[in-house]
Backbone as numpy.savetxt, mean C-alpha at the origin, in Angstrom:
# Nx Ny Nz CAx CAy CAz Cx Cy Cz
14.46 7.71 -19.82 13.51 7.70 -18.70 12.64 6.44 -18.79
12.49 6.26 -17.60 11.74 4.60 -17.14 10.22 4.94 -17.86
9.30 3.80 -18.63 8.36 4.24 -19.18 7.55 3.41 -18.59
5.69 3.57 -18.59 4.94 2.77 -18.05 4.14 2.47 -19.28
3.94 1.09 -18.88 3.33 0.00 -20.39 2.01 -0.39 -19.85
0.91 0.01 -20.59 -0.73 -0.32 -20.51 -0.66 -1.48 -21.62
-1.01 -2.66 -21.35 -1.81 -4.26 -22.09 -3.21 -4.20 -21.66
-4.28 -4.45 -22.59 -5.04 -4.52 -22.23 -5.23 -5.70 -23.76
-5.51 -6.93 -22.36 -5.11 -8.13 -23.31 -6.40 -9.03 -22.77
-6.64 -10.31 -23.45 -7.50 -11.71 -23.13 -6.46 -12.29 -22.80
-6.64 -13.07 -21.39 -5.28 -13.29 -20.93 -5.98 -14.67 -19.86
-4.94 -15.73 -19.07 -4.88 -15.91 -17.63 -4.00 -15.97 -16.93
-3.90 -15.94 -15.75 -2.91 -15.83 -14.81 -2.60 -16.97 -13.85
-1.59 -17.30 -13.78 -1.51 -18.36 -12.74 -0.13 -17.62 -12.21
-0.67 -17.55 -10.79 0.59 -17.74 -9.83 1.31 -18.48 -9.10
2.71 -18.70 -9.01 3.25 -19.68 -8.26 3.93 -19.27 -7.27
4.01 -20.05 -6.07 5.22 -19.16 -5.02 4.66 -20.15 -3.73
4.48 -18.98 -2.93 4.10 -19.51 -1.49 2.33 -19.89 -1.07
2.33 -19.50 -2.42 0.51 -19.05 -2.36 0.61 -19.65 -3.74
-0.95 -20.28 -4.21 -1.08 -20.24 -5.58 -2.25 -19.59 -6.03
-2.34 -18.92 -7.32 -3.50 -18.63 -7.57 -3.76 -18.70 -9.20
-5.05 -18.62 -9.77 -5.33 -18.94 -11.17 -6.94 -17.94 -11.16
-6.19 -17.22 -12.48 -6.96 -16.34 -13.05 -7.79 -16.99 -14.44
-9.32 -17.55 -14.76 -9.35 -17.88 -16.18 -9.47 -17.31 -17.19
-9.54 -17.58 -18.31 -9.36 -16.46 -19.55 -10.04 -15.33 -19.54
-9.55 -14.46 -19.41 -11.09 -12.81 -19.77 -9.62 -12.07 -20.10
-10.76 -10.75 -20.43 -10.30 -9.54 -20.71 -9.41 -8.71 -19.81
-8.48 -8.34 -19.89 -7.65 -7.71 -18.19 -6.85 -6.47 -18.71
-7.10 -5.97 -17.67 -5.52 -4.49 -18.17 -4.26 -4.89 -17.39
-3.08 -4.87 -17.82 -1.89 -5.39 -17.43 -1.25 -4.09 -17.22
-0.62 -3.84 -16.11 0.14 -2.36 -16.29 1.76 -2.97 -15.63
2.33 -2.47 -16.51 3.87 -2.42 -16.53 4.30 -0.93 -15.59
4.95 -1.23 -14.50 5.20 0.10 -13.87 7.01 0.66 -14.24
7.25 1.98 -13.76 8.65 2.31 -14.54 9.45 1.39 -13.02
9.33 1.55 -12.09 9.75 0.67 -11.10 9.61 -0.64 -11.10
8.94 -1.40 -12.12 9.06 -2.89 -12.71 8.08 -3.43 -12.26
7.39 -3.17 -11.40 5.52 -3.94 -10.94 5.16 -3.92 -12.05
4.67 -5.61 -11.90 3.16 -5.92 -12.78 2.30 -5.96 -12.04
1.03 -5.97 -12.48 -0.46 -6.20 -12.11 -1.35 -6.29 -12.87
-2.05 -6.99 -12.79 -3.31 -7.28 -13.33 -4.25 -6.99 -12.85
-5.19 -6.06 -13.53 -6.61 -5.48 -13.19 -7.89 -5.78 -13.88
-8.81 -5.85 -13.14 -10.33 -5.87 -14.14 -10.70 -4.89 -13.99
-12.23 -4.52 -14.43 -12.85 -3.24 -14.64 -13.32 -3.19 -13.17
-13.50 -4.17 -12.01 -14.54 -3.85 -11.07 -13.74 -3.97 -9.53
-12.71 -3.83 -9.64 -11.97 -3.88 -8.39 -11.62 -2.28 -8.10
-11.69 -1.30 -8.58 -11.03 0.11 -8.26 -9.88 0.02 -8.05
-8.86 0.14 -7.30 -7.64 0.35 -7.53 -6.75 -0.58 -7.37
-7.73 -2.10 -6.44 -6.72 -2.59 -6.21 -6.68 -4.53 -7.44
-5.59 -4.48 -7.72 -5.28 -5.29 -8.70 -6.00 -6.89 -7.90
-6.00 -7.85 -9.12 -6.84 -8.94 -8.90 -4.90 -9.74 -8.65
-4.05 -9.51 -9.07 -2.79 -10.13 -8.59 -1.47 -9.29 -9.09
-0.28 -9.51 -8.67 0.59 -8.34 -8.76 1.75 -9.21 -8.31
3.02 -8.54 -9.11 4.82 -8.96 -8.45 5.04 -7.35 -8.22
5.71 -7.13 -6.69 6.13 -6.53 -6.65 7.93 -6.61 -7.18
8.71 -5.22 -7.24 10.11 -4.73 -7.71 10.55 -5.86 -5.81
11.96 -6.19 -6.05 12.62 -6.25 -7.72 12.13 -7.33 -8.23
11.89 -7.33 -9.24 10.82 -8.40 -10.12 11.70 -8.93 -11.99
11.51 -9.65 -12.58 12.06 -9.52 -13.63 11.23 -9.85 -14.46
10.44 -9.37 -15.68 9.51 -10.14 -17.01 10.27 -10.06 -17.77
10.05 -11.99 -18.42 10.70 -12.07 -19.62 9.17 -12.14 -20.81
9.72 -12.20 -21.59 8.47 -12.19 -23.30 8.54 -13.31 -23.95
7.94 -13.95 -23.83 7.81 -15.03 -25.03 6.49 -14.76 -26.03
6.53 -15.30 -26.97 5.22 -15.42 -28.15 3.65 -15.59 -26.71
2.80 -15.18 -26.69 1.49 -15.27 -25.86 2.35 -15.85 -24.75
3.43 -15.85 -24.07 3.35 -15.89 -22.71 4.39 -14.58 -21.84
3.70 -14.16 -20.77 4.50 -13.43 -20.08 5.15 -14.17 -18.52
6.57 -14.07 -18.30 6.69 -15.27 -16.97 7.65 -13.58 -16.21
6.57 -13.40 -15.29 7.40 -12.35 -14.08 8.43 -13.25 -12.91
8.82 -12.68 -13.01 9.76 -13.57 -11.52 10.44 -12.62 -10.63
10.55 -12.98 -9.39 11.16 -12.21 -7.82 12.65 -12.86 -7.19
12.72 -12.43 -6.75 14.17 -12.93 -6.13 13.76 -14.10 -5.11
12.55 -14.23 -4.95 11.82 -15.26 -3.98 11.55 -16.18 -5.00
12.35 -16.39 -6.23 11.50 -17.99 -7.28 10.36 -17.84 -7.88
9.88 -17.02 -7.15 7.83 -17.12 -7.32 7.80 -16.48 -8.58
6.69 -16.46 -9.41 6.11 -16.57 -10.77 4.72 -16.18 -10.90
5.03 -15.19 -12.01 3.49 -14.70 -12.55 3.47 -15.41 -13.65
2.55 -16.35 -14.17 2.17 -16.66 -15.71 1.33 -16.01 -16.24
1.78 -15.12 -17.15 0.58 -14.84 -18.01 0.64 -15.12 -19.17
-0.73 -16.11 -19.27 -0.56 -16.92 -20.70 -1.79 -16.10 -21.75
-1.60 -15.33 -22.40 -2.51 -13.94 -23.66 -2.85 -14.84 -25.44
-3.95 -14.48 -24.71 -4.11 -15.20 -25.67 -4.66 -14.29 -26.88
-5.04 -13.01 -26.75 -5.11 -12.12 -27.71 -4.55 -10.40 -27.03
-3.93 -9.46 -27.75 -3.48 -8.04 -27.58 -4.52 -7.23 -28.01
-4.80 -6.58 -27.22 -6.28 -5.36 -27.89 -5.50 -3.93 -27.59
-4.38 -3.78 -27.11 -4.35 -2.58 -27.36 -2.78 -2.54 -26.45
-1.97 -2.08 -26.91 -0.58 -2.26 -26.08 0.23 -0.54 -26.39
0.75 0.14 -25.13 1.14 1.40 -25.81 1.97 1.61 -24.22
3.11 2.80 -24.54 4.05 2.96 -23.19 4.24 4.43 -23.26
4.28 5.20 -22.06 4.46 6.24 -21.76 5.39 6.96 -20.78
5.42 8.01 -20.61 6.76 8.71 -19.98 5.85 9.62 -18.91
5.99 9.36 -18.03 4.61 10.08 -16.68 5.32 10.86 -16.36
6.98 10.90 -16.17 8.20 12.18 -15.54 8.24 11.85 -14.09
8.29 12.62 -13.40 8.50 12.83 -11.49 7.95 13.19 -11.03
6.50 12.38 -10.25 5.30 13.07 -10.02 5.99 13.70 -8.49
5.03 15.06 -8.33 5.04 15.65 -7.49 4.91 15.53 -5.95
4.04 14.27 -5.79 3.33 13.33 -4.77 2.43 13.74 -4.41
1.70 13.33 -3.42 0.64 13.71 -2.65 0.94 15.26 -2.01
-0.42 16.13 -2.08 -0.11 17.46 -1.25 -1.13 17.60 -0.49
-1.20 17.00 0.87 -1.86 17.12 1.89 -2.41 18.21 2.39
-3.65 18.73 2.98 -4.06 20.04 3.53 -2.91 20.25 4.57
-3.38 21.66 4.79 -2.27 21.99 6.32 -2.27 21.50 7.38
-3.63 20.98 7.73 -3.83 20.53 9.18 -3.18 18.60 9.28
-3.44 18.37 8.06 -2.99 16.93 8.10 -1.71 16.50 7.51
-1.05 17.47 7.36 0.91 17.21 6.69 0.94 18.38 8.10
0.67 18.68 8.95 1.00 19.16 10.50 0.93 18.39 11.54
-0.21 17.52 11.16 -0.65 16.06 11.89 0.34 15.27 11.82
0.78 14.88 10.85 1.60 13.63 10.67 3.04 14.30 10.88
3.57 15.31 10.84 4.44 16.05 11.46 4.96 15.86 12.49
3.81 16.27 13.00 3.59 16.16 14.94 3.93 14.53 15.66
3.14 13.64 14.79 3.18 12.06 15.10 4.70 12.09 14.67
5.23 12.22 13.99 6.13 11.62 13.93 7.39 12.15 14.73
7.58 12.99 15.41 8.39 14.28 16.21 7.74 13.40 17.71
6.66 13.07 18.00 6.09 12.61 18.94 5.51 10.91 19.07
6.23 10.08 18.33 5.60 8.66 18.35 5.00 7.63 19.09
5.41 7.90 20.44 4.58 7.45 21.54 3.56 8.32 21.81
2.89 8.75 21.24 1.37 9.22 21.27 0.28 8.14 20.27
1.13 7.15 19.73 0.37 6.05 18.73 0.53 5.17 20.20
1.32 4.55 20.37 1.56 3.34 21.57 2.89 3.49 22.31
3.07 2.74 23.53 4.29 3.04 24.08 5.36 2.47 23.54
6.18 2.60 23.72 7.41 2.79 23.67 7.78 2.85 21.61
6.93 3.75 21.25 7.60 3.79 19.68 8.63 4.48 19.09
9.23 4.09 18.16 10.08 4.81 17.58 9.91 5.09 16.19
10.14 6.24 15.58 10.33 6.33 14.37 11.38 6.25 13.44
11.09 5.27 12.13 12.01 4.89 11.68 12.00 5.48 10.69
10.73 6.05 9.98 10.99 6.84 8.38 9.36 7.26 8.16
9.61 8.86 7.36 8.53 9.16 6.94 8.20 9.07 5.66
6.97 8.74 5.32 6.47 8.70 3.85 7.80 7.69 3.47
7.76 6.48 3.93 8.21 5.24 3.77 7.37 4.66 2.29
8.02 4.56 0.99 7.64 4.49 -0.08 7.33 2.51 -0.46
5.94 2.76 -0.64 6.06 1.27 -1.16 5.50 1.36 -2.83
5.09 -0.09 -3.21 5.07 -0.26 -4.93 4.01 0.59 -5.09
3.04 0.74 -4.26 1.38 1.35 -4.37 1.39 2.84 -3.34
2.38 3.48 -2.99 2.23 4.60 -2.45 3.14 4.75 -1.36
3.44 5.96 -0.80 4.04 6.40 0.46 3.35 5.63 1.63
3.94 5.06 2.63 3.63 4.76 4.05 3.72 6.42 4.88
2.31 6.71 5.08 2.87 8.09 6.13 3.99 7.92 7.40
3.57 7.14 8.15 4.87 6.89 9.18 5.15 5.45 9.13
6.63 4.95 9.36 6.61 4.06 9.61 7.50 3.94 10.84
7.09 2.82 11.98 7.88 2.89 13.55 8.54 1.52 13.42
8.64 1.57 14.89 9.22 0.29 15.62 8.20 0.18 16.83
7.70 -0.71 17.40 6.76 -0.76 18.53 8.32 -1.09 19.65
7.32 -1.07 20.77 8.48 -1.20 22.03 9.33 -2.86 21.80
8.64 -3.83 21.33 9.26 -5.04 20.71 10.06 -5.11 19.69
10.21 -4.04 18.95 11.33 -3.34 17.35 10.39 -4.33 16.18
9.12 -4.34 16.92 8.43 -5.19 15.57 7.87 -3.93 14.59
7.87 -3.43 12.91 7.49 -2.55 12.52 6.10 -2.40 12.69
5.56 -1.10 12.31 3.95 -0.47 12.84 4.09 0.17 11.23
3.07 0.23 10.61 2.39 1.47 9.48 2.02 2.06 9.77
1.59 3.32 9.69 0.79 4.45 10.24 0.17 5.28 9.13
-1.43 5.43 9.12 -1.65 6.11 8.35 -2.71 7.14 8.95
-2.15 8.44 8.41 -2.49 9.92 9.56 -3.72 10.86 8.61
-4.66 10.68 8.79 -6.20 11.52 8.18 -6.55 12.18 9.21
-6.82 13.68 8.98 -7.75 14.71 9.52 -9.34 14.15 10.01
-9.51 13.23 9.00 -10.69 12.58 9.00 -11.03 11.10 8.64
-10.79 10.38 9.24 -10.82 8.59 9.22 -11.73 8.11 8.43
-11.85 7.72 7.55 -13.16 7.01 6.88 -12.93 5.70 6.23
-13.65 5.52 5.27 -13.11 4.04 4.84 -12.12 4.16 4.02
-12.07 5.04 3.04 -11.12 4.69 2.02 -9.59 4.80 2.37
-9.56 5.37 3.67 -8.58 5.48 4.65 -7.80 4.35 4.70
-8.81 3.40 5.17 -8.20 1.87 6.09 -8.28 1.19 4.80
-8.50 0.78 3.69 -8.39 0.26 2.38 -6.85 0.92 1.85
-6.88 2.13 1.86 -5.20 2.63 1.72 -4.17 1.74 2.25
-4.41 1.92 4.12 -4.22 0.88 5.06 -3.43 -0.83 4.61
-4.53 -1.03 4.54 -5.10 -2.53 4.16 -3.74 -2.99 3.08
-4.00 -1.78 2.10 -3.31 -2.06 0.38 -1.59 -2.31 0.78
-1.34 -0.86 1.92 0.11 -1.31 2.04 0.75 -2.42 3.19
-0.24 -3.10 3.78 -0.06 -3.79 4.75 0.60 -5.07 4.35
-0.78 -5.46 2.60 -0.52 -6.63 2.47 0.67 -6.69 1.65
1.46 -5.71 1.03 2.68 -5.58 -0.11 3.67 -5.66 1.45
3.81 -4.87 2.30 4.49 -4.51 3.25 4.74 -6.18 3.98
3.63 -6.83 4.33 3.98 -8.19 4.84 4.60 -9.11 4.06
4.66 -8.81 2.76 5.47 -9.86 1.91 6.89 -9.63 2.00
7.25 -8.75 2.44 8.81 -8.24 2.82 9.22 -9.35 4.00
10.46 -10.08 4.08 10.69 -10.53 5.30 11.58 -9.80 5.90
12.13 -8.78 5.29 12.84 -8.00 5.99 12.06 -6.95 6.95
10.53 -6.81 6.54 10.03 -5.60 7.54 9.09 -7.02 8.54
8.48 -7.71 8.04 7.57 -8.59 8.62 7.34 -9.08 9.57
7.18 -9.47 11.16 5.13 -8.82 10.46 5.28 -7.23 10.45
4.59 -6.87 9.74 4.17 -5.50 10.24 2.56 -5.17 10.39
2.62 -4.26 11.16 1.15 -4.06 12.15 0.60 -2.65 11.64
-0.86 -2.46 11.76 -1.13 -1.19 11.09 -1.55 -0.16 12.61
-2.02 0.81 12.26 -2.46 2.04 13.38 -2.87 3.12 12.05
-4.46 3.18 12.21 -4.95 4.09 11.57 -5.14 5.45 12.79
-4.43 6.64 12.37 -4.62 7.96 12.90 -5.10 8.56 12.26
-6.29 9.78 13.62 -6.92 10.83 13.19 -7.36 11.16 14.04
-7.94 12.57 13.57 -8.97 13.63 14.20 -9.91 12.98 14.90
-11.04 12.26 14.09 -11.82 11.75 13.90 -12.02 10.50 12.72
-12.62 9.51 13.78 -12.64 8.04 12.74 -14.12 7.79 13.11
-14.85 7.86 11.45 -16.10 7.50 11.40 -16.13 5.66 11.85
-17.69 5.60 12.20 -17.58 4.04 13.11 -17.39 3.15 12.35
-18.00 3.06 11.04 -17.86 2.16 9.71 -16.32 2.13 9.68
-15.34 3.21 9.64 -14.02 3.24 9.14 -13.34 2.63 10.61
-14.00 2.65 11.93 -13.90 1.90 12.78 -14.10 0.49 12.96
-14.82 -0.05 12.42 -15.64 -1.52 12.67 -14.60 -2.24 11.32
-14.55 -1.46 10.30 -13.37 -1.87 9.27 -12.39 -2.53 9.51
-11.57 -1.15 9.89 -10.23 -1.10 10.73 -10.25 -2.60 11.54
-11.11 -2.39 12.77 -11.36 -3.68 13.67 -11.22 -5.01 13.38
-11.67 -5.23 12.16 -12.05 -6.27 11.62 -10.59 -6.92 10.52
-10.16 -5.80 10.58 -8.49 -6.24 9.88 -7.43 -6.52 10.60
-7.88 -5.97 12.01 -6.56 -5.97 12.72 -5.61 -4.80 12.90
-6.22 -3.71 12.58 -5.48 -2.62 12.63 -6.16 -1.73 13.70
-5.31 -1.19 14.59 -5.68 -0.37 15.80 -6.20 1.30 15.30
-7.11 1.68 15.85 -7.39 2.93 15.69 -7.46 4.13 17.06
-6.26 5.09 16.57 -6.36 6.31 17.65 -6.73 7.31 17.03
-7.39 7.79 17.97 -7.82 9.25 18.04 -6.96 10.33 18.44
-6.79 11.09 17.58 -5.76 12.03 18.18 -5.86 13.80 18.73
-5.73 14.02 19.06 -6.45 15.46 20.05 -5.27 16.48 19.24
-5.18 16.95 17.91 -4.62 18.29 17.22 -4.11 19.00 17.99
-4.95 19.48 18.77 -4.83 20.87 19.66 -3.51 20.52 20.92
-4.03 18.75 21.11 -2.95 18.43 22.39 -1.63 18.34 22.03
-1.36 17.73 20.79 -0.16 17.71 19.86 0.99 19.14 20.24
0.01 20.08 20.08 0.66 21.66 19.42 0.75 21.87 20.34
0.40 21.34 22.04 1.16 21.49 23.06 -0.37 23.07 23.84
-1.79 22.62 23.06 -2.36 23.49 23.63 -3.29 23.14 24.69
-3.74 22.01 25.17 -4.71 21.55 25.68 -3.77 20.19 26.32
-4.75 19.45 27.17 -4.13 17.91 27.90 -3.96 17.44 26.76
-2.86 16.68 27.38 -1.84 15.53 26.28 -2.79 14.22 26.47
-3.89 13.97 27.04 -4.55 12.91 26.82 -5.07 12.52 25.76
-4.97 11.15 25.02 -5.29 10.47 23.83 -6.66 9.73 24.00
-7.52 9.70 22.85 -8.45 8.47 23.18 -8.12 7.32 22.08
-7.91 6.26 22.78 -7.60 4.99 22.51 -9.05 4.11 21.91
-9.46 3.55 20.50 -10.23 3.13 20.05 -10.03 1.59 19.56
């Protein structure tokens, strides 16, 4: 069974590719995933890594250097300059996410019904799996350009940061690319609105009751 590897090393990072970037020496947690992602984390970002290769990816080992590489050329350096603590584990087959009833009914419904996000959509796959989590829906807009969709009972921020996380792994694909977001819900607080806005991702409101075929099929568009 595929194992996951915690480094928590003095390290820096330089990336090469289409983008460059350079990390300077500090302290970092390195996590080795059983699906082959690296990333590099500090203590003050919460979940989301300061840089990352997504699968399929390859790390080789040398003495204090680690060199990740993609089928795209591109390159993680990590040059360690000390190990504080290195150990690997066996996590098994997590269960996934278990959504309340009203919101694994929600995203149900959206997806049985996809032109209730925008016209002319189609659905192409649910709980569309990326390196950092399930995509709740993923479409085709009426142009066959892909859409993300992410479906909350209740919209807030940590919502559109979910959002956000698979947008930017999701755009590095040129096989899905561009892809466009659509945050769904019940209700989307204005902060998780003005967010959203500000990224580029569309927000609908969605009427539960109209879904289940009990009330007008009218949507409000945000």
């Amino acid at each position: 069974m595929a194992r996951v590897r915690l480094v928590i090393a003095r390290c820096q990072v330089d990336y090469v590719g289409r983008l460059t970037a350079h990390l300077p020496m500090a302290p970092r947690l390195l996590l080795v995933k059983a699906d082959g992602s690296v990333s590099i984390h500090a203590d003050d970002r919460a979940y989301k890594p300061l840089n990352w290769m997504t699968p399929p990816c390859w790390l080789t080992e040398e003495p204090g250097v680690w060199t990740v590489k993609n089928k795209a050329d591109e390159s993680l350096v990590i040059t360690i300059d000390e190990v504080l603590h290195d150990s690997s584990h066996e996590l098994g087959v997590d269960p996934g996410l278990v959504k309340d009833g009203v919101e694994a009914h929600l995203q149900e419904l959206l997806a049985a019904h996809p032109t209730t996000l925008g016209d002319g959509y189609t659905l192409v796959r649910r709980e569309y799996m990326t390196a950092v989590g399930p995509v709740d829906l993923l479409c085709r807009d009426a142009e066959g350009r892909h859409v993300a969709i992410e479906v909350k009972r209740r919209g807030e921020i940590d919502g559109v940061e979910q959002l956000t996380r698979y947008l930017e792994l999701m755009n590095r694909d040129p096989l899905l690319a561009p892809v466009a977001g659509v945050y769904a819900a019940q209700q989307i607080k204005p902060q998780a609105k003005t967010l959203a806005t500000d990224r580029g991702i569309r927000c609908v409101t969605v009427d539960y009751d109209a879904l289940r075929g009990m009330t007008s099929t009218d949507l409000r568009l945000f």
